[in-house]
Amino acid sequence: MLPEVVFVLGAPGAGKGTQCSFIAKEYDFVHLSAGDLLREERQRPGSEYGEMIEEKIRNGQIVPVEVTCSLIHKAMMNSGKSRFLIDGFPRNKDNLEGWERAMSDKTKLLFILFFECSRDLCTERCLGRGAAGSGRSDDNLESLQKRFNTYLHDTMPIIKHYDRKGLVRKINAEVCPEDVFDCVKKVFREAGLEKRIAN
Ligand code: UP5
Ligand code: MG
């Protein structure tokens, strides 16, 4: 059986990471955040990509797919599991085409979870997280403006591409995390994905 993948998309701060943690606790899915994998690679001593990744992240630009896709692939293989939430990827045409070249034959894409949240609310959340000490070099107003431009110009077309294929499951992310998760559970139920059996 091919490994199964759900892509998780939405604006910066929409709550992708928060919801993926909830899902991974209750369902048999491994949460792989492309952003977290890139931040780890940036910190890895001897990484040839560290500086490039930091530069891209601070400027809200997208890292070339060869780097991101190979980190995702490696994390999938190392997990030994077969169901994955891929959080924050694919974000542009380069990501999409790179994934299709390298991974689409090796995986089954189930659907796209799309968290919809206004720019103002997302900005407030990310700035709040920055003020609370996230340590993220992109949780500041200047980087957030760039992240949003990239999201609107590069990522929205990818979401539309999947929507035309009937794969997008849109969720209102403007309510409290528990209420967002109720909608996520409904999507999983409708897709026939059961909760992990407690043991
Ligand atoms: N929060 C969450 N849900 C809430 C709710 N319902 N109500 C109130 N508050 C809520 O949440 C953000 C904050 O909001 C938290 O404080 C949370 O408690 C609160 P989070 O769950 O972290 O949201 P998320 O959507 O994951 O936000 P994140 O900032 O991680 O989104 P981005 O998409 O901007 O960040 P990511 O880490 O994916 O990418 C960062 C950068 O990496 C990109 O800009 C890019 O430069 C690079 N990148 C690539 O180049 N390629 C990739 O494939 C991926 C990333
Ligand atoms: Mg995140």
Short mmCIF file of C-alpha atoms and ligand atoms in Angstrom, two decimals:
data_model
loop_
_atom_site.label_atom_id
_atom_site.label_comp_id
_atom_site.label_asym_id
_atom_site.label_seq_id
_atom_site.Cartn_x
_atom_site.Cartn_y
_atom_site.Cartn_z
CA MET A 1 0.00 0.00 0.00
CA LEU A 2 1.29 3.49 -0.84
CA PRO A 3 1.89 5.95 2.00
CA GLU A 4 -1.07 8.32 2.35
CA VAL A 5 -0.66 12.08 2.48
CA VAL A 6 -2.82 15.02 3.54
CA PHE A 7 -1.44 18.46 2.65
CA VAL A 8 -2.26 21.13 5.22
CA LEU A 9 -2.39 24.67 3.87
CA GLY A 10 -3.52 28.11 4.99
CA ALA A 11 -2.11 31.56 5.67
CA PRO A 12 0.79 32.15 8.07
CA GLY A 13 -0.70 31.79 11.55
CA ALA A 14 -3.97 30.22 10.38
CA GLY A 15 -3.39 27.36 12.85
CA LYS A 16 -1.93 24.61 10.65
CA GLY A 17 0.59 23.46 13.26
CA THR A 18 -1.91 23.62 16.13
CA GLN A 19 -4.47 21.50 14.30
CA CYS A 20 -1.85 19.03 13.04
CA SER A 21 -0.79 18.36 16.66
CA PHE A 22 -4.41 17.70 17.60
CA ILE A 23 -4.85 15.35 14.64
CA ALA A 24 -1.60 13.47 15.28
CA LYS A 25 -2.73 12.81 18.88
CA GLU A 26 -6.03 11.22 17.89
CA TYR A 27 -5.38 9.71 14.48
CA ASP A 28 -2.67 7.53 13.01
CA PHE A 29 -0.97 10.38 11.18
CA VAL A 30 2.58 11.64 11.52
CA HIS A 31 2.82 15.44 11.53
CA LEU A 32 5.59 16.75 9.29
CA SER A 33 5.85 20.55 9.21
CA ALA A 34 7.90 21.63 6.18
CA GLY A 35 8.76 24.85 8.03
CA ASP A 36 9.97 22.93 11.11
CA LEU A 37 12.05 20.59 8.93
CA LEU A 38 13.66 23.61 7.26
CA ARG A 39 14.31 25.29 10.62
CA GLU A 40 15.96 22.06 11.87
CA GLU A 41 18.10 21.84 8.75
CA ARG A 42 19.08 25.49 9.24
CA GLN A 43 20.39 24.60 12.74
CA ARG A 44 22.18 21.43 11.68
CA PRO A 45 25.93 21.94 12.02
CA GLY A 46 27.58 21.67 8.62
CA SER A 47 24.39 22.16 6.62
CA GLU A 48 25.18 23.69 3.26
CA TYR A 49 21.71 25.22 3.14
CA GLY A 50 21.57 26.90 6.57
CA GLU A 51 22.17 30.47 5.45
CA MET A 52 19.97 30.22 2.38
CA ILE A 53 17.10 28.82 4.48
CA GLU A 54 17.38 31.60 7.09
CA GLU A 55 17.43 34.25 4.37
CA LYS A 56 14.34 32.82 2.69
CA ILE A 57 12.41 32.39 5.94
CA ARG A 58 13.12 35.92 7.15
CA ASN A 59 11.99 37.30 3.81
CA GLY A 60 8.93 35.09 3.55
CA GLN A 61 10.28 33.50 0.38
CA ILE A 62 10.06 29.85 -0.55
CA VAL A 63 13.03 27.50 -0.37
CA PRO A 64 13.76 25.53 -3.59
CA VAL A 65 11.78 22.30 -3.70
CA GLU A 66 14.81 20.01 -3.99
CA VAL A 67 15.78 20.95 -0.43
CA THR A 68 12.28 20.83 1.11
CA CYS A 69 11.11 17.72 -0.70
CA SER A 70 14.19 15.72 0.24
CA LEU A 71 13.75 16.70 3.93
CA ILE A 72 10.10 15.61 3.77
CA HIS A 73 10.99 12.36 2.01
CA LYS A 74 13.71 11.57 4.56
CA ALA A 75 11.35 12.28 7.49
CA MET A 76 8.71 10.02 5.94
CA MET A 77 11.16 7.16 5.50
CA ASN A 78 12.61 7.57 9.01
CA SER A 79 9.17 7.52 10.64
CA GLY A 80 8.41 3.97 9.58
CA LYS A 81 4.75 5.04 9.32
CA SER A 82 2.39 5.25 6.39
CA ARG A 83 0.10 8.24 6.95
CA PHE A 84 1.35 11.81 6.92
CA LEU A 85 0.10 15.35 7.48
CA ILE A 86 2.41 17.53 5.43
CA ASP A 87 2.02 20.96 6.99
CA GLY A 88 2.81 24.11 4.96
CA PHE A 89 3.69 22.43 1.67
CA PRO A 90 3.35 22.70 -1.36
CA ARG A 91 3.44 26.51 -1.32
CA ASN A 92 4.18 27.40 -4.97
CA LYS A 93 4.44 26.00 -8.49
CA ASP A 94 8.06 24.93 -7.97
CA ASN A 95 6.96 22.94 -4.84
CA LEU A 96 4.03 21.38 -6.63
CA GLU A 97 6.02 20.35 -9.70
CA GLY A 98 8.93 19.08 -7.60
CA TRP A 99 6.60 16.97 -5.46
CA GLU A 100 4.89 15.57 -8.53
CA ARG A 101 8.23 14.67 -10.12
CA ALA A 102 9.68 12.99 -7.05
CA MET A 103 6.78 11.79 -4.91
CA SER A 104 3.42 11.58 -6.60
CA ASP A 105 4.02 8.01 -7.83
CA LYS A 106 5.25 6.97 -4.40
CA THR A 107 2.33 8.36 -2.35
CA LYS A 108 -1.43 8.67 -2.40
CA LEU A 109 -2.76 12.20 -1.88
CA LEU A 110 -5.99 11.96 0.13
CA PHE A 111 -7.07 15.63 0.30
CA ILE A 112 -5.99 19.14 1.22
CA LEU A 113 -6.99 20.63 4.58
CA PHE A 114 -7.29 24.36 4.00
CA PHE A 115 -7.54 26.58 7.06
CA GLU A 116 -9.18 29.87 6.18
CA CYS A 117 -8.44 32.85 8.43
CA SER A 118 -8.33 36.62 7.84
CA ARG A 119 -5.02 38.40 7.41
CA ASP A 120 -5.66 40.60 10.47
CA LEU A 121 -6.34 37.66 12.74
CA CYS A 122 -3.35 35.70 11.41
CA THR A 123 -1.07 38.70 11.88
CA GLU A 124 -2.32 39.19 15.43
CA ARG A 125 -1.67 35.51 16.21
CA CYS A 126 1.87 35.49 14.81
CA LEU A 127 2.79 38.77 16.51
CA GLY A 128 1.35 37.40 19.76
CA ARG A 129 3.43 34.26 19.38
CA GLY A 130 6.53 36.38 18.67
CA ALA A 131 5.87 38.54 21.75
CA ALA A 132 5.47 35.39 23.84
CA GLY A 133 8.99 34.33 22.81
CA SER A 134 8.58 31.99 19.82
CA GLY A 135 12.13 32.83 18.79
CA ARG A 136 11.01 32.67 15.15
CA SER A 137 12.91 35.17 13.01
CA ASP A 138 9.78 35.71 10.88
CA ASP A 139 7.28 36.57 13.65
CA ASN A 140 7.63 40.32 13.10
CA LEU A 141 5.54 42.78 11.11
CA GLU A 142 8.04 43.23 8.29
CA SER A 143 8.47 39.49 7.67
CA LEU A 144 4.73 38.92 8.08
CA GLN A 145 3.94 41.36 5.28
CA LYS A 146 6.30 39.43 3.01
CA ARG A 147 4.92 36.06 4.13
CA PHE A 148 1.41 37.23 3.28
CA ASN A 149 2.39 38.52 -0.15
CA THR A 150 3.98 35.17 -0.93
CA TYR A 151 0.92 33.37 0.38
CA LEU A 152 -1.46 35.39 -1.80
CA HIS A 153 0.65 35.32 -4.97
CA ASP A 154 2.21 31.87 -4.80
CA THR A 155 0.23 29.61 -2.47
CA MET A 156 -3.36 30.60 -3.26
CA PRO A 157 -2.95 29.42 -6.89
CA ILE A 158 -1.87 26.00 -5.58
CA ILE A 159 -4.96 25.78 -3.35
CA LYS A 160 -7.10 26.76 -6.37
CA HIS A 161 -5.36 24.10 -8.46
CA TYR A 162 -6.34 21.41 -5.93
CA ASP A 163 -9.81 22.89 -5.54
CA ARG A 164 -10.43 22.40 -9.26
CA LYS A 165 -9.61 18.72 -8.67
CA GLY A 166 -12.17 18.57 -5.86
CA LEU A 167 -9.51 17.86 -3.25
CA VAL A 168 -9.82 20.90 -0.97
CA ARG A 169 -11.57 20.59 2.42
CA LYS A 170 -12.04 24.18 3.56
CA ILE A 171 -12.27 24.88 7.28
CA ASN A 172 -13.10 28.11 9.13
CA ALA A 173 -10.03 28.73 11.30
CA GLU A 174 -11.29 31.94 12.92
CA VAL A 175 -12.90 30.21 15.89
CA CYS A 176 -11.21 28.71 18.96
CA PRO A 177 -8.83 25.77 18.34
CA GLU A 178 -11.27 23.18 19.77
CA ASP A 179 -14.07 24.33 17.44
CA VAL A 180 -11.71 24.26 14.46
CA PHE A 181 -10.76 20.71 15.44
CA ASP A 182 -14.44 19.67 15.51
CA CYS A 183 -14.63 20.63 11.82
CA VAL A 184 -11.40 18.75 11.12
CA LYS A 185 -12.84 15.62 12.73
CA LYS A 186 -15.91 15.89 10.53
CA VAL A 187 -13.68 16.01 7.42
CA PHE A 188 -11.76 12.94 8.63
CA ARG A 189 -14.98 11.10 9.38
CA GLU A 190 -16.34 11.88 5.92
CA ALA A 191 -13.09 10.58 4.40
CA GLY A 192 -13.54 7.31 6.29
CA LEU A 193 -10.51 7.94 8.50
CA GLU A 194 -11.03 6.49 11.94
CA LYS A 195 -9.51 7.58 15.24
CA ARG A 196 -6.63 5.56 16.57
CA ILE A 197 -7.80 2.63 18.65
CA ALA A 198 -6.80 3.28 22.26
CA ASN A 199 -4.49 0.67 23.72
N1 UP5 B 1 -3.54 29.81 17.28
C1 UP5 B 1 -3.65 28.73 16.47
N2 UP5 B 1 -4.93 28.43 16.25
C2 UP5 B 1 -5.67 29.36 16.91
C3 UP5 B 1 -7.07 29.59 17.06
N3 UP5 B 1 -7.97 28.80 16.47
N4 UP5 B 1 -7.47 30.65 17.80
C4 UP5 B 1 -6.55 31.46 18.40
N5 UP5 B 1 -5.21 31.29 18.31
C5 UP5 B 1 -4.77 30.25 17.58
O1 UP5 B 1 -0.62 29.08 15.16
C6 UP5 B 1 -0.10 30.39 15.14
C7 UP5 B 1 -0.40 31.06 16.48
O2 UP5 B 1 -1.81 31.20 16.61
C8 UP5 B 1 0.05 30.24 17.69
O3 UP5 B 1 0.46 31.10 18.69
C9 UP5 B 1 -1.21 29.47 18.09
O4 UP5 B 1 -1.23 29.18 19.44
C10 UP5 B 1 -2.30 30.47 17.72
P1 UP5 B 1 0.07 27.87 14.35
O5 UP5 B 1 -0.71 26.66 14.66
O6 UP5 B 1 1.51 27.88 14.59
O7 UP5 B 1 -0.24 28.35 12.86
P2 UP5 B 1 0.48 27.99 11.50
O8 UP5 B 1 -0.54 28.09 10.44
O9 UP5 B 1 1.23 26.71 11.64
O10 UP5 B 1 1.47 29.22 11.41
P3 UP5 B 1 2.96 29.30 10.90
O11 UP5 B 1 3.47 30.61 11.36
O12 UP5 B 1 3.74 28.10 11.25
O13 UP5 B 1 2.69 29.33 9.34
P4 UP5 B 1 3.63 29.57 8.14
O14 UP5 B 1 2.98 28.91 7.02
O15 UP5 B 1 3.93 31.01 7.95
O16 UP5 B 1 5.01 28.95 8.66
P5 UP5 B 1 5.84 27.68 8.23
O17 UP5 B 1 6.62 27.27 9.38
O18 UP5 B 1 4.98 26.71 7.54
O19 UP5 B 1 6.82 28.32 7.14
C11 UP5 B 1 7.72 29.33 7.54
C12 UP5 B 1 8.60 29.70 6.37
O20 UP5 B 1 9.37 28.56 5.97
C13 UP5 B 1 7.88 30.14 5.09
O21 UP5 B 1 7.49 31.49 5.13
C14 UP5 B 1 8.96 29.88 4.05
O22 UP5 B 1 9.93 30.88 4.07
C15 UP5 B 1 9.59 28.58 4.58
N6 UP5 B 1 8.98 27.37 3.95
C16 UP5 B 1 9.40 27.01 2.68
O23 UP5 B 1 10.23 27.68 2.06
N7 UP5 B 1 8.87 25.90 2.10
C17 UP5 B 1 7.95 25.11 2.72
O24 UP5 B 1 7.51 24.12 2.14
C18 UP5 B 1 7.52 25.48 4.02
C19 UP5 B 1 8.05 26.61 4.61
MG MG B 2 3.27 26.15 11.43
#
